[in-house]
Amino acid sequence: MSPPLPRPLPTTTTITITTTTTTTTTITSTVGTIFEEATTLQGKKEEEEEEGEEEEEEEVGGLGVCPG
């Protein structure tokens, strides 16, 4: 009696895994780009707030308030 022939693996499974991996990579890249843009915008916003705070401090200092 000859041994049974091995059954070939279904190619559908391989195609499904490849498609899922590609989709995940695309989503990750898009999210990474959005995160970088948001971080850049947040940095600009913080710089503007710091500049605004400096101007406010100058105004408060000009009121002649004496400590103590």
C-alpha atoms as an extended CHARMM CRD file, in Angstrom:
* protein
*
        68  EXT
         1         1  MET       CA              0.0000000000        0.0000000000        0.0000000000  PROA      1               0.0000000000
         2         2  SER       CA              1.3660000000        3.4080000000       -0.9000000000  PROA      2               0.0000000000
         3         3  PRO       CA              1.1920000000        6.2840000000        1.6370000000  PROA      3               0.0000000000
         4         4  PRO       CA             -1.5850000000        8.8290000000        1.0210000000  PROA      4               0.0000000000
         5         5  LEU       CA             -0.5490000000       11.8900000000       -0.9750000000  PROA      5               0.0000000000
         6         6  PRO       CA             -0.2720000000       15.0620000000        1.1090000000  PROA      6               0.0000000000
         7         7  ARG       CA             -3.0860000000       17.4790000000        0.5030000000  PROA      7               0.0000000000
         8         8  PRO       CA             -1.9680000000       20.8740000000       -0.7770000000  PROA      8               0.0000000000
         9         9  LEU       CA             -2.6310000000       23.8320000000        1.4930000000  PROA      9               0.0000000000
        10        10  PRO       CA             -5.5600000000       25.9570000000        0.3530000000  PROA      10              0.0000000000
        11        11  THR       CA             -4.2960000000       29.0360000000       -1.4670000000  PROA      11              0.0000000000
        12        12  THR       CA             -7.2910000000       31.0560000000       -0.2870000000  PROA      12              0.0000000000
        13        13  THR       CA             -5.8600000000       31.2270000000        3.2410000000  PROA      13              0.0000000000
        14        14  THR       CA             -2.5850000000       32.7130000000        1.9880000000  PROA      14              0.0000000000
        15        15  ILE       CA             -4.4040000000       35.3290000000       -0.0970000000  PROA      15              0.0000000000
        16        16  THR       CA             -6.5550000000       36.3220000000        2.8880000000  PROA      16              0.0000000000
        17        17  ILE       CA             -3.5300000000       36.7920000000        5.1600000000  PROA      17              0.0000000000
        18        18  THR       CA             -1.7500000000       38.8910000000        2.5380000000  PROA      18              0.0000000000
        19        19  THR       CA             -4.7860000000       41.1300000000        2.0400000000  PROA      19              0.0000000000
        20        20  THR       CA             -5.2360000000       41.6460000000        5.7730000000  PROA      20              0.0000000000
        21        21  THR       CA             -1.5680000000       42.5330000000        6.2770000000  PROA      21              0.0000000000
        22        22  THR       CA             -1.6170000000       45.0250000000        3.4070000000  PROA      22              0.0000000000
        23        23  THR       CA             -4.7640000000       46.7120000000        4.7080000000  PROA      23              0.0000000000
        24        24  THR       CA             -3.3650000000       46.9580000000        8.2300000000  PROA      24              0.0000000000
        25        25  THR       CA             -0.1370000000       48.5060000000        6.9670000000  PROA      25              0.0000000000
        26        26  THR       CA             -2.0740000000       51.0890000000        4.9630000000  PROA      26              0.0000000000
        27        27  ILE       CA             -4.2010000000       52.0460000000        7.9670000000  PROA      27              0.0000000000
        28        28  THR       CA             -1.1340000000       52.2910000000       10.2110000000  PROA      28              0.0000000000
        29        29  SER       CA              0.6570000000       54.5420000000        7.7260000000  PROA      29              0.0000000000
        30        30  THR       CA             -2.3600000000       56.8300000000        7.4520000000  PROA      30              0.0000000000
        31        31  VAL       CA             -2.7810000000       57.0350000000       11.2320000000  PROA      31              0.0000000000
        32        32  GLY       CA              0.9450000000       57.7500000000       11.6060000000  PROA      32              0.0000000000
        33        33  THR       CA              0.7000000000       60.6290000000        9.1330000000  PROA      33              0.0000000000
        34        34  ILE       CA             -2.3350000000       62.0720000000       10.9160000000  PROA      34              0.0000000000
        35        35  PHE       CA             -0.5440000000       61.7620000000       14.2640000000  PROA      35              0.0000000000
        36        36  GLU       CA              2.5370000000       63.5780000000       12.9070000000  PROA      36              0.0000000000
        37        37  GLU       CA              0.3680000000       66.3980000000       11.5300000000  PROA      37              0.0000000000
        38        38  ALA       CA             -1.5310000000       66.6740000000       14.8230000000  PROA      38              0.0000000000
        39        39  THR       CA              1.7360000000       66.7720000000       16.7770000000  PROA      39              0.0000000000
        40        40  THR       CA              3.0550000000       69.5280000000       14.5160000000  PROA      40              0.0000000000
        41        41  LEU       CA             -0.1440000000       71.5360000000       14.9400000000  PROA      41              0.0000000000
        42        42  GLN       CA             -0.0530000000       70.9940000000       18.7120000000  PROA      42              0.0000000000
        43        43  GLY       CA              3.5360000000       72.2740000000       18.7850000000  PROA      43              0.0000000000
        44        44  LYS       CA              2.5200000000       75.4200000000       16.8890000000  PROA      44              0.0000000000
        45        45  LYS       CA             -0.4210000000       75.9520000000       19.2540000000  PROA      45              0.0000000000
        46        46  GLU       CA              1.8190000000       75.6550000000       22.3220000000  PROA      46              0.0000000000
        47        47  GLU       CA              4.2950000000       78.1520000000       20.8210000000  PROA      47              0.0000000000
        48        48  GLU       CA              1.4430000000       80.6160000000       20.2490000000  PROA      48              0.0000000000
        49        49  GLU       CA              0.2080000000       80.1080000000       23.8250000000  PROA      49              0.0000000000
        50        50  GLU       CA              3.7150000000       80.7110000000       25.1960000000  PROA      50              0.0000000000
        51        51  GLU       CA              3.9890000000       83.9250000000       23.2060000000  PROA      51              0.0000000000
        52        52  GLY       CA              0.5510000000       84.9930000000       24.4890000000  PROA      52              0.0000000000
        53        53  GLU       CA              1.5600000000       84.2380000000       28.0810000000  PROA      53              0.0000000000
        54        54  GLU       CA              4.7050000000       86.3430000000       27.7410000000  PROA      54              0.0000000000
        55        55  GLU       CA              2.6460000000       89.2830000000       26.5130000000  PROA      55              0.0000000000
        56        56  GLU       CA              0.2340000000       88.9000000000       29.4420000000  PROA      56              0.0000000000
        57        57  GLU       CA              3.1140000000       88.8220000000       31.9190000000  PROA      57              0.0000000000
        58        58  GLU       CA              4.4680000000       92.0560000000       30.4640000000  PROA      58              0.0000000000
        59        59  GLU       CA              1.0370000000       93.6750000000       30.8620000000  PROA      59              0.0000000000
        60        60  VAL       CA              0.6970000000       92.5110000000       34.4820000000  PROA      60              0.0000000000
        61        61  GLY       CA              4.2190000000       93.7560000000       35.2540000000  PROA      61              0.0000000000
        62        62  GLY       CA              3.2930000000       97.1690000000       33.8920000000  PROA      62              0.0000000000
        63        63  LEU       CA              0.4810000000       97.6750000000       36.4120000000  PROA      63              0.0000000000
        64        64  GLY       CA              2.9280000000       98.6270000000       39.1610000000  PROA      64              0.0000000000
        65        65  VAL       CA              1.8370000000       95.9210000000       41.6250000000  PROA      65              0.0000000000
        66        66  CYS       CA              4.3490000000       95.7420000000       44.4980000000  PROA      66              0.0000000000
        67        67  PRO       CA              4.8230000000       92.4500000000       46.3170000000  PROA      67              0.0000000000
        68        68  GLY       CA              4.2860000000       92.5160000000       50.0890000000  PROA      68              0.0000000000
